[in-house]
mmCIF file of C-alpha atoms in Angstrom:
data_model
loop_
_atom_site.group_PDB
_atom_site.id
_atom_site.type_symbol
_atom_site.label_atom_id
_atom_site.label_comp_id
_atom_site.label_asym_id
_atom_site.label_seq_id
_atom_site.Cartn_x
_atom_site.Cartn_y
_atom_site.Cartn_z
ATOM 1 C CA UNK A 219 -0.763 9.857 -22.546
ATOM 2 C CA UNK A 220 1.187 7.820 -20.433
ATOM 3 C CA UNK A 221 2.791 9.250 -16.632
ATOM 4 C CA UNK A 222 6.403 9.742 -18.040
ATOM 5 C CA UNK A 223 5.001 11.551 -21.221
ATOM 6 C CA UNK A 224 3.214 13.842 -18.806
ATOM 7 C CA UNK A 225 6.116 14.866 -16.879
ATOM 8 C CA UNK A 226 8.489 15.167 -19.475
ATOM 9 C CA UNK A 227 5.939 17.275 -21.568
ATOM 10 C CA UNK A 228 5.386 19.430 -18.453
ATOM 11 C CA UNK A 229 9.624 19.716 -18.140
ATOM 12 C CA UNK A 230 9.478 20.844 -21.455
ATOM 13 C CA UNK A 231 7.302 23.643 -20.924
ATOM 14 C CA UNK A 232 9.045 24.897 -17.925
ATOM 15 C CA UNK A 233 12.037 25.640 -20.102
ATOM 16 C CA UNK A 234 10.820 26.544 -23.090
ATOM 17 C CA UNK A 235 7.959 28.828 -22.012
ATOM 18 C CA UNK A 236 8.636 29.733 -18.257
ATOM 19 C CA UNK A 237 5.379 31.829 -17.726
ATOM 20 C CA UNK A 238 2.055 32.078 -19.468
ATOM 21 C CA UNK A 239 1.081 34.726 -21.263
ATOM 22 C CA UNK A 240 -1.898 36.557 -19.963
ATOM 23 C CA UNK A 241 -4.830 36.657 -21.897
ATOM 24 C CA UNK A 242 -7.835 39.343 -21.688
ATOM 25 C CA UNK A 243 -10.556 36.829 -21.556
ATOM 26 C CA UNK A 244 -10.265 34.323 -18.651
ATOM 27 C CA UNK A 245 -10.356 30.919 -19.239
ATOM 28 C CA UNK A 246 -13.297 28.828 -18.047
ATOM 29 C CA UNK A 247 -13.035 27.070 -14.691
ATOM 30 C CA UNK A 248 -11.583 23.623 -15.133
ATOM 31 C CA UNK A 249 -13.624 20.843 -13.764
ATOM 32 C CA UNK A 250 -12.324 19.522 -10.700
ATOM 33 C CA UNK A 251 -11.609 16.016 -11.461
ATOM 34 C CA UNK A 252 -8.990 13.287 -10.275
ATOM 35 C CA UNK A 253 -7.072 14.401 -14.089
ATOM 36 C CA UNK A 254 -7.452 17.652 -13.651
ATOM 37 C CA UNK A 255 -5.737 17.698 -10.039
ATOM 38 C CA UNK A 256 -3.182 15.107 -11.310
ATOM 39 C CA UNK A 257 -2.329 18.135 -14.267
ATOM 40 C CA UNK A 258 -2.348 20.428 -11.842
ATOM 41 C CA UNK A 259 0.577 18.944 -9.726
ATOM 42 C CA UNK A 260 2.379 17.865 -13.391
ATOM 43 C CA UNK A 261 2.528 21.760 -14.126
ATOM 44 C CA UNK A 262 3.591 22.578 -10.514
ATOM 45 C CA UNK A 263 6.290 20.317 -11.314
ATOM 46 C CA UNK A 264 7.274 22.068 -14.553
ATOM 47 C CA UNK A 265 7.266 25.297 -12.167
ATOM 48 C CA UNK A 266 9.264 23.855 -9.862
ATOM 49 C CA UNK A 267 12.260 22.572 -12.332
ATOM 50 C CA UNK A 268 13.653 25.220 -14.547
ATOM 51 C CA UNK A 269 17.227 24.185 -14.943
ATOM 52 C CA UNK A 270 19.637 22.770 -17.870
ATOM 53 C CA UNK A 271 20.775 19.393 -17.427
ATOM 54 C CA UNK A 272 23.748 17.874 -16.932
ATOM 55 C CA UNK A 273 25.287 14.166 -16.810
ATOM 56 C CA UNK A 274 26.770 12.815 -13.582
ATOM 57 C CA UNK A 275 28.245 9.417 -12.187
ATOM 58 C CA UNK A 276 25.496 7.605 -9.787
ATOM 59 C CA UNK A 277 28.422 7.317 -6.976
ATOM 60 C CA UNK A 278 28.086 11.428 -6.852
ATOM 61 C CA UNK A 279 24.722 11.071 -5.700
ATOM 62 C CA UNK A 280 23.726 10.030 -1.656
ATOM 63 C CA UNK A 281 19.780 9.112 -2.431
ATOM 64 C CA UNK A 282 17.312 11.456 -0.479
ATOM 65 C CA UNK A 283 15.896 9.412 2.193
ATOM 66 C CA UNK A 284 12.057 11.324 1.662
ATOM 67 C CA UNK A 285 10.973 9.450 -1.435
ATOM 68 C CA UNK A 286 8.621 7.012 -0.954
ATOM 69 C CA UNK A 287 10.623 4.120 -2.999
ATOM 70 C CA UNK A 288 12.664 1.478 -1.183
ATOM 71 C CA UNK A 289 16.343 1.815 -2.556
ATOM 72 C CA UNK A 290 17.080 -1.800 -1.505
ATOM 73 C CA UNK A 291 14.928 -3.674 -2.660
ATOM 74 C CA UNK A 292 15.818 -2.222 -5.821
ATOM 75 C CA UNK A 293 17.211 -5.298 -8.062
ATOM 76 C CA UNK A 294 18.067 -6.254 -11.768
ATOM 77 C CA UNK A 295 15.156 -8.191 -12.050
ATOM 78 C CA UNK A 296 12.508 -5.582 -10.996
ATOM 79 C CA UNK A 297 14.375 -2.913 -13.311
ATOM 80 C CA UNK A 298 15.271 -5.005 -16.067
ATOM 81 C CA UNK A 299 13.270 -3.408 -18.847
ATOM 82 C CA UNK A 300 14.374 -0.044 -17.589
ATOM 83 C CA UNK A 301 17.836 -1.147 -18.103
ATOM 84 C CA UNK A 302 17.276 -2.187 -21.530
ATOM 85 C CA UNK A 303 15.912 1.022 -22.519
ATOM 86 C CA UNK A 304 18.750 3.215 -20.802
ATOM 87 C CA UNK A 305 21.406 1.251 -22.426
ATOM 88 C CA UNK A 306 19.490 1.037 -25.735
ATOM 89 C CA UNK A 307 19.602 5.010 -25.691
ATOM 90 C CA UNK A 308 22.571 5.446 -24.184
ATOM 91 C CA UNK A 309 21.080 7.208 -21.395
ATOM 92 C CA UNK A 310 18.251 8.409 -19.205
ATOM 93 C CA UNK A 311 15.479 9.801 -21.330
ATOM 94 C CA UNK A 312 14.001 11.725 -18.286
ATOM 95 C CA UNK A 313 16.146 13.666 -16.420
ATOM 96 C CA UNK A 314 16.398 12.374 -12.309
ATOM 97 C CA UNK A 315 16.370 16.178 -9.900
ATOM 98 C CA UNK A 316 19.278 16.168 -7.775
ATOM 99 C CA UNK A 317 19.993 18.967 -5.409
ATOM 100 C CA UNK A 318 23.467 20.485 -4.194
ATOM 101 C CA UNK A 319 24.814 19.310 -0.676
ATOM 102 C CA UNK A 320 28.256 21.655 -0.098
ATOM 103 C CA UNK A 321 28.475 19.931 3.294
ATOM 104 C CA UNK A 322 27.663 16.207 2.511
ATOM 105 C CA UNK A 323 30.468 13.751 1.316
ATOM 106 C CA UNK A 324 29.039 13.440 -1.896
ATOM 107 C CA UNK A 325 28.110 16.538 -3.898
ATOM 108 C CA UNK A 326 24.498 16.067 -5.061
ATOM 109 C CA UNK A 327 21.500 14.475 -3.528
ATOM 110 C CA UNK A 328 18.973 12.334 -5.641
ATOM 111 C CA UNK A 329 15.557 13.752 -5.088
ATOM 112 C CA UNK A 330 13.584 11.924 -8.282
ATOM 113 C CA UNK A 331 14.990 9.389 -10.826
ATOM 114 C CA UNK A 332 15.646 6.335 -7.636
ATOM 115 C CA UNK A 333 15.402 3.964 -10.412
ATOM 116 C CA UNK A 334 17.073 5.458 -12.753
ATOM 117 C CA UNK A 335 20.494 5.918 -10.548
ATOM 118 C CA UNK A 336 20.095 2.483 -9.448
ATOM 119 C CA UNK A 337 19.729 0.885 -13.099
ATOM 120 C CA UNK A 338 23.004 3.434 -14.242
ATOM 121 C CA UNK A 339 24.744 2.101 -11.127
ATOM 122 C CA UNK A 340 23.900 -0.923 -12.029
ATOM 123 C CA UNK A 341 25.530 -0.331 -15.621
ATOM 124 C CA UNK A 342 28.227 1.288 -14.440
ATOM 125 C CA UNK A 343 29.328 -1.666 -12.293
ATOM 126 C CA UNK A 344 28.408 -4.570 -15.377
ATOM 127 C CA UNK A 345 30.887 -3.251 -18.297
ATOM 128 C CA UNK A 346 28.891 -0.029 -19.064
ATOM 129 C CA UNK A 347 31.160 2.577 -17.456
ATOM 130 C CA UNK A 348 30.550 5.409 -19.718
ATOM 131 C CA UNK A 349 26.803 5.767 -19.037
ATOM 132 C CA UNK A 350 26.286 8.688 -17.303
ATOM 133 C CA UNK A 351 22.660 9.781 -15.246
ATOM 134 C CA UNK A 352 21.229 13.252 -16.964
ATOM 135 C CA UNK A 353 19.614 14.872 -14.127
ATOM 136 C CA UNK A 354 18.717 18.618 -14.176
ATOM 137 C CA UNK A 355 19.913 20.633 -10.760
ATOM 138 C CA UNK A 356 17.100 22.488 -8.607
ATOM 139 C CA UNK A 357 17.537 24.286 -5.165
ATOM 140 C CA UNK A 358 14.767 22.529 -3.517
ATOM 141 C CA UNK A 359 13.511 22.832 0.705
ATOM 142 C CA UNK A 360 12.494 19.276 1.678
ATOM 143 C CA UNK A 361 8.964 19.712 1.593
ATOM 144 C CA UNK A 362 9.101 20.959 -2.080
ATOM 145 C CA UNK A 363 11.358 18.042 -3.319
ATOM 146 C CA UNK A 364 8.939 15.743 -1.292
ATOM 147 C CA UNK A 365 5.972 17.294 -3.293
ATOM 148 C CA UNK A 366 7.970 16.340 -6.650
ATOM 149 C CA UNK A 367 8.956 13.226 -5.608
ATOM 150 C CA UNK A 368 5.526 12.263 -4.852
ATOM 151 C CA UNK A 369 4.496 13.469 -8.366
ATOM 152 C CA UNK A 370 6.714 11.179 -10.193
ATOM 153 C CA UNK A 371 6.190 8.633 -8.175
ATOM 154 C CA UNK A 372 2.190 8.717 -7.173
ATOM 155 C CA UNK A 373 1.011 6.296 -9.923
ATOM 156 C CA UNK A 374 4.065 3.634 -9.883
ATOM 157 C CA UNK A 375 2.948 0.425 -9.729
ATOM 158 C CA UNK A 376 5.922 -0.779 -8.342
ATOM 159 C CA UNK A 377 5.959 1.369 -5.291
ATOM 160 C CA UNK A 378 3.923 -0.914 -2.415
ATOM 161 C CA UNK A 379 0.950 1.205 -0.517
ATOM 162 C CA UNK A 380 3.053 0.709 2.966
ATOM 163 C CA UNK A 381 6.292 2.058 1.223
ATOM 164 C CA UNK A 382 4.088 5.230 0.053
ATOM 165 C CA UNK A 383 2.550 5.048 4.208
ATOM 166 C CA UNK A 384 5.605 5.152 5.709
ATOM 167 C CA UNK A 385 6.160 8.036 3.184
ATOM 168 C CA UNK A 386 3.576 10.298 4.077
ATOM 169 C CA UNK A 387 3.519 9.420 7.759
ATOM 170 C CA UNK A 388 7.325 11.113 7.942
ATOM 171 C CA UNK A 389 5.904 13.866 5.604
ATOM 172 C CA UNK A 390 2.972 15.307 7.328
ATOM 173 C CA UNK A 391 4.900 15.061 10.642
ATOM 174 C CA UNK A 392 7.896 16.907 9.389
ATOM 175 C CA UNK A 393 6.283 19.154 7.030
ATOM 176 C CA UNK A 394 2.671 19.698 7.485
ATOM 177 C CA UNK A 395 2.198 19.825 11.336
ATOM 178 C CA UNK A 396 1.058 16.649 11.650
ATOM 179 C CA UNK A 397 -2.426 17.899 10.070
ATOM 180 C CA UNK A 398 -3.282 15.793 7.405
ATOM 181 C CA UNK A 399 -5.820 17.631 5.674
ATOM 182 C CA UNK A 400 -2.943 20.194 5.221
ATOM 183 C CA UNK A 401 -0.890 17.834 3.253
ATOM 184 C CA UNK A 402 -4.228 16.700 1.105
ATOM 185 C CA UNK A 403 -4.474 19.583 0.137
ATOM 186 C CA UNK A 404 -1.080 20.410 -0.716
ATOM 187 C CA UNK A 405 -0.385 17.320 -2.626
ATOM 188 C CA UNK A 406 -4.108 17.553 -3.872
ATOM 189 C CA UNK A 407 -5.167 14.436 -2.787
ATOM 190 C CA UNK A 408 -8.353 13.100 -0.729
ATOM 191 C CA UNK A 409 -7.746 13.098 2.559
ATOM 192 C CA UNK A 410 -9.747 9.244 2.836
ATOM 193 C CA UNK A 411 -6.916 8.214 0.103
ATOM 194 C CA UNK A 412 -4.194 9.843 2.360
ATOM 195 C CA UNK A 413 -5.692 8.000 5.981
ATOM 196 C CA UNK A 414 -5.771 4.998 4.272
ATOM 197 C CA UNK A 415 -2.396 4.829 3.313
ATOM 198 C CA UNK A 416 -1.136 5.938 7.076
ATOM 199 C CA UNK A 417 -2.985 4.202 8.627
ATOM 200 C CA UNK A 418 -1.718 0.513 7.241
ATOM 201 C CA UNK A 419 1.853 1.700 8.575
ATOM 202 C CA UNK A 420 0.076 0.666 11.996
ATOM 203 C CA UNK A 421 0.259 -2.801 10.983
ATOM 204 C CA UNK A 422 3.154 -4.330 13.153
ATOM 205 C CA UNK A 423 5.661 -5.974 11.350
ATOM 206 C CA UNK A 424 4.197 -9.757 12.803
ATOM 207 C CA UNK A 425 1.733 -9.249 10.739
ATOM 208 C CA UNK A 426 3.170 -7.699 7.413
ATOM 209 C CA UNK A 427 6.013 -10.724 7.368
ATOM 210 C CA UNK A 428 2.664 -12.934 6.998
ATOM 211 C CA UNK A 429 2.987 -11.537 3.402
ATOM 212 C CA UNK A 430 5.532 -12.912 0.722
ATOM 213 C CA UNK A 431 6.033 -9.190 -0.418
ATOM 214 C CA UNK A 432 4.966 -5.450 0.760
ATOM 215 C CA UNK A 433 4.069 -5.163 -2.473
ATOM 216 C CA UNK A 434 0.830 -7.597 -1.283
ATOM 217 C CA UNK A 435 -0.253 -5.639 1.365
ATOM 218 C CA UNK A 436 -2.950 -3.284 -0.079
ATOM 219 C CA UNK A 437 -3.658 -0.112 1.906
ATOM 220 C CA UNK A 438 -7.702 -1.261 2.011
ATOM 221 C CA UNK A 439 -6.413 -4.495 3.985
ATOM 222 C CA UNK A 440 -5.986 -1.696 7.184
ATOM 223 C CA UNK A 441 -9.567 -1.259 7.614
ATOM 224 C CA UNK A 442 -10.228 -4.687 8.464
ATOM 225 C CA UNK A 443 -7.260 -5.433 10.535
ATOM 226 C CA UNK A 444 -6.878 -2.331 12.428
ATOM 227 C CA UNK A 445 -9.836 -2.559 14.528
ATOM 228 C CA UNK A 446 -9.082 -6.501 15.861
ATOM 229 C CA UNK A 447 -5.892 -5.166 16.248
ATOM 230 C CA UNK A 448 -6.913 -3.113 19.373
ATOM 231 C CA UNK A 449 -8.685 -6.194 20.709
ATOM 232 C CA UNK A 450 -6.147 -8.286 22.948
ATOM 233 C CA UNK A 451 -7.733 -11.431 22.213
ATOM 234 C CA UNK A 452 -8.407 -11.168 18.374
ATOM 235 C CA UNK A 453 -4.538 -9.703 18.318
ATOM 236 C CA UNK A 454 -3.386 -12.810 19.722
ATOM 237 C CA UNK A 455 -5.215 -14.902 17.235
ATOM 238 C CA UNK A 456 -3.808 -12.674 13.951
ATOM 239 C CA UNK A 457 -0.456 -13.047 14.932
ATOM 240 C CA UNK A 458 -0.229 -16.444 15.737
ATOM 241 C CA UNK A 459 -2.316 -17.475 11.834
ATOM 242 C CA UNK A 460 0.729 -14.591 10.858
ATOM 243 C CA UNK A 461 3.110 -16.700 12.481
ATOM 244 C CA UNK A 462 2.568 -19.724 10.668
ATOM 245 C CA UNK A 463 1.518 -18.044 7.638
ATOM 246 C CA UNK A 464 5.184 -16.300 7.612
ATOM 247 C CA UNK A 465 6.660 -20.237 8.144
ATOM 248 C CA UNK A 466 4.612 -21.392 5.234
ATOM 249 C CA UNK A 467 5.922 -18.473 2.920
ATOM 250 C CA UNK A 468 9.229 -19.081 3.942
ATOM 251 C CA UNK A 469 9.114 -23.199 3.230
ATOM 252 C CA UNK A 470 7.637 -22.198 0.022
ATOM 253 C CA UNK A 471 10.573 -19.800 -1.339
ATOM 254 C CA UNK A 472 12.946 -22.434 -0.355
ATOM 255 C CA UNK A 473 11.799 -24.978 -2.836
ATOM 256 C CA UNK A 474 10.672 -22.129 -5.564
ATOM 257 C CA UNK A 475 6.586 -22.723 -4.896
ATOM 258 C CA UNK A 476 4.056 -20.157 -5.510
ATOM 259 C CA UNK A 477 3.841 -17.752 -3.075
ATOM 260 C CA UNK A 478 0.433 -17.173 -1.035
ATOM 261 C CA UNK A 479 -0.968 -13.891 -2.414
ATOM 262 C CA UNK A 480 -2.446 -11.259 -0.548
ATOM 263 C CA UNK A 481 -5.715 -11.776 -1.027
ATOM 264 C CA UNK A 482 -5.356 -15.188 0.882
ATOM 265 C CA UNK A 483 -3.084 -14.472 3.404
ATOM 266 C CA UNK A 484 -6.045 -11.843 4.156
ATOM 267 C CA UNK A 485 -9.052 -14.431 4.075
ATOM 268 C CA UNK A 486 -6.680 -16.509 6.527
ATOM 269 C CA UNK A 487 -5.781 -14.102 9.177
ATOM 270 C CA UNK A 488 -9.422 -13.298 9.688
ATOM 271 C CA UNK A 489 -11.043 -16.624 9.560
ATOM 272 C CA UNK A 490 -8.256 -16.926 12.416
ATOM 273 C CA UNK A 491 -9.961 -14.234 14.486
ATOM 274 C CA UNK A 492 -14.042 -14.704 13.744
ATOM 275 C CA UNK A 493 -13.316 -19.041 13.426
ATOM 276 C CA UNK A 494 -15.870 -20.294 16.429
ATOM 277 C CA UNK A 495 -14.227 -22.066 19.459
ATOM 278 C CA UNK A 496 -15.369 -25.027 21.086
ATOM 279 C CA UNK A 497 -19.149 -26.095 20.300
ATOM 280 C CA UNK A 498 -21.317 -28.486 22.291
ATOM 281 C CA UNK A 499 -23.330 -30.787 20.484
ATOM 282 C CA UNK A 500 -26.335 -32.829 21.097
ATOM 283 C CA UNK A 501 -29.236 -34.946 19.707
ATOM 284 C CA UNK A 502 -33.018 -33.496 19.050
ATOM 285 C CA UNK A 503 -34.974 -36.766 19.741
ATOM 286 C CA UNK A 504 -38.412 -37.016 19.215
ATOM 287 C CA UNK A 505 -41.102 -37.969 22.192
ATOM 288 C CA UNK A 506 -40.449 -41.694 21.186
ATOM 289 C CA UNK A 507 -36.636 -41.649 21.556
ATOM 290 C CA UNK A 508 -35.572 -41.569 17.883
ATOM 291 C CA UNK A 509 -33.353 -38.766 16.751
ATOM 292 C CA UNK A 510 -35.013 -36.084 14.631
ATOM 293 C CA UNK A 511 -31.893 -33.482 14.583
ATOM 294 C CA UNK A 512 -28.789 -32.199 15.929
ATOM 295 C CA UNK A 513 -28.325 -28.870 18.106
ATOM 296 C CA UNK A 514 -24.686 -27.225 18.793
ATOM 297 C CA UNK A 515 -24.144 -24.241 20.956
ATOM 298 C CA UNK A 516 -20.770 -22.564 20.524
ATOM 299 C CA UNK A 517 -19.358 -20.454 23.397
ATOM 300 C CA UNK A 518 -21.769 -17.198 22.605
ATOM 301 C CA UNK A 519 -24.383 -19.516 23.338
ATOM 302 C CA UNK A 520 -25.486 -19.259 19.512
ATOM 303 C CA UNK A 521 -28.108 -22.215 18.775
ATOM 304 C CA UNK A 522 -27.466 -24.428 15.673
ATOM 305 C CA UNK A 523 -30.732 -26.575 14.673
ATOM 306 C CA UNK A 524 -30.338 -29.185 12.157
ATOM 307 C CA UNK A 525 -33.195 -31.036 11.820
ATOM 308 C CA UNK A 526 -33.562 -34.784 9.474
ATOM 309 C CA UNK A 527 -36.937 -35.412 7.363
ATOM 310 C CA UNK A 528 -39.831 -37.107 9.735
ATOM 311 C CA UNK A 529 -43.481 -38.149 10.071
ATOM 312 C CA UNK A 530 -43.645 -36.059 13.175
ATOM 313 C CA UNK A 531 -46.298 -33.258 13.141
ATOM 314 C CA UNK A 532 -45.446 -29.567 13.746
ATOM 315 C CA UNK A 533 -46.399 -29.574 17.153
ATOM 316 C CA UNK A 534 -44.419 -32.677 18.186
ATOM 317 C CA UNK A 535 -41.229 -31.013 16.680
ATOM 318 C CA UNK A 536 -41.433 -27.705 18.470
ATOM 319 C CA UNK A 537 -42.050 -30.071 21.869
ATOM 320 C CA UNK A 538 -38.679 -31.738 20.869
ATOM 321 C CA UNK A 539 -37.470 -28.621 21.069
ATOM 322 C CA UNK A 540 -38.654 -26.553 23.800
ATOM 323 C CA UNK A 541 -37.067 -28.296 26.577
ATOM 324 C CA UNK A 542 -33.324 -27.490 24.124
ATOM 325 C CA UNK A 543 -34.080 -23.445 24.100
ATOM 326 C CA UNK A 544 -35.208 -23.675 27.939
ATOM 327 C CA UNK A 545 -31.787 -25.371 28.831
ATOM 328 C CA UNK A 546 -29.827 -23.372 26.775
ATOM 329 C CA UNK A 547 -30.965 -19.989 28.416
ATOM 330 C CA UNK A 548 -30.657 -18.047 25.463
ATOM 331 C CA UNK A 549 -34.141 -16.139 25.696
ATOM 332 C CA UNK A 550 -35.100 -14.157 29.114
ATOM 333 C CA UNK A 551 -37.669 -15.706 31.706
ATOM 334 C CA UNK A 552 -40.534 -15.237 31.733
ATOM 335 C CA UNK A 553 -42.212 -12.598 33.897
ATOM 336 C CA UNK A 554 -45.187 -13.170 35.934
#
């Protein structure tokens, strides 16, 4: 059963049966699984909205600013099948949550259904201006419309992992104490999974323009970058391969080329950091003069042998090279 099946299923239940009936015998323990936590929070949902619905105008909703989803970069093309299907139906199948705001300019605040008000807007303003948003009223705190709005929106594909960071970094500082493992376990999530995704919001934006879209910047890229991030030199490095990176993107979106994807832009900005600098290079000869090999030292002192087919016996090959390890000073002297 698909995400939006799930929640309107669990809607459903909230207003047609409001509270369980208890039974005598107890129900066996549910096994604690990733569904099992993910029907959990579907049903705390359904608990949470109890109301009728009702139909509304987009332009009487300001948009919450604690979901996760990016209202601007919002755009026909991204929402195109969704705007198919709402003007197929006439409507919103799934009712958005809005709460009241008696003080605000507008009367109602969206707290779920982003895309939904943006594809009615969208209507609204291109010769649909009949279609109205169903949404369903709730009196909602901010941290319980941020739990719902992470419900609905935990699985989109089409939210990017730093939009969801910046998300929960704002959340667990204005709602959980700054604790994370609180806010794990309230939204009943690992608190690994929940790091990760805060942690890539410490990627400074030098870096992050390196990628053609957010939506390429995967919360597991953190762990690499992170750490050469606190090194001066290795920062230096990353953000001048971002800096040209970004230029490349750029020249490529003005003549409609394929982007570089994330994955690349990646395996660039590190080779940038761990590429070796300057290497000196010289000949192995043999005790006759001819060549027999090629050493290079780079600037950790790190010995490359290469060494070319010969008549030369073992022990006149390890003389060609015992003077090259002595000069190099790469083991300790030794003591008498």
């Amino acid at each position: 059963m698909s995400r939006r099946s799930l929640i309107s299923e669990a809607l459903a239940s909230a207003l047609n049966d409001p509270a369980p009936v208890p039974t005598e015998q107890a129900p066996a323990a549910p096994r604690t699984n990733f569904t099992n936590k993910r029907l959990e929070a579907f049903g705390e949902a359904a608990r949470i909205v109890k109301r009728p619905t009702i139909r509304l105008k987009p332009a009487e909703c300001s948009v919450w600013p604690g979901n996760a989803r990016d209202y601007s970069l919002l755009d026909e093309h991204r929402l195109r099948s969704l705007i198919d299907s709402i003007l197929a139906e006439g409507s919103n199948r799934v009712p958005a949550v809005v709460r009241r705001t008696p003080n605000a300019e507008l009367p109602y605040e969206l707290v779920t259904g982003t895309r939904r008000h943006w594809a009615i807007a969208w209507l609204n303003a291109n010769h649909y201006p009949d279609i109205e948003l169903i949404a369903i009223i709730e009196d909602l705190d901010d941290e319980a419309a941020f739990r719902l709005a992470d419900i609905e929106n935990r699985e989109r594909e089409d939210i990017s992992d730093l939009e969801r960071g910046m998300n929960y970094k704002a959340a667990v500082d204005n709602f959980y104490g700054g604790v994370q493992l609180r806010m794990a376990e309230r939204l009943k999530i690992s608190k690994s999974q929940l790091s990760r995704y805060i942690a890539l919001t410490e990627i400074p934006p030098s870096l992050v323009s390196a990628f053609h879209s957010p939506m390429d910047l995967q919360a597991k890229y953190a762990e690499k970058l992170l750490p050469l991030l606190r090194d001066p030199s290795a920062r230096t490095k990353l953000e001048a391969a971002a800096e040209q990176i970004a230029s490349e993107q750029s020249f490529r979106r003005s003549g409609d080329e394929q982007p570089i994807g994330g994955p690349e832009v990646m395996a660039r900005l590190l080779k940038a950091v761990v590429a070796k600098g300057r290497t000196q290079k010289a000949m192995i000869a043999s005790p006759s003069g001819n060549e027999i090999g090629r050493v290079e030292k780079d600037q950790q002192k790190i010995l490359t042998l290469s060494l070319s087919p010969c008549d030369l016996s073992v022990d006149d090959i390890l003389a060609a090279l015992r003077p090259i390890i002595e000069q190099a000073k790469i083991c300790a002297a030794r003591r008498r």
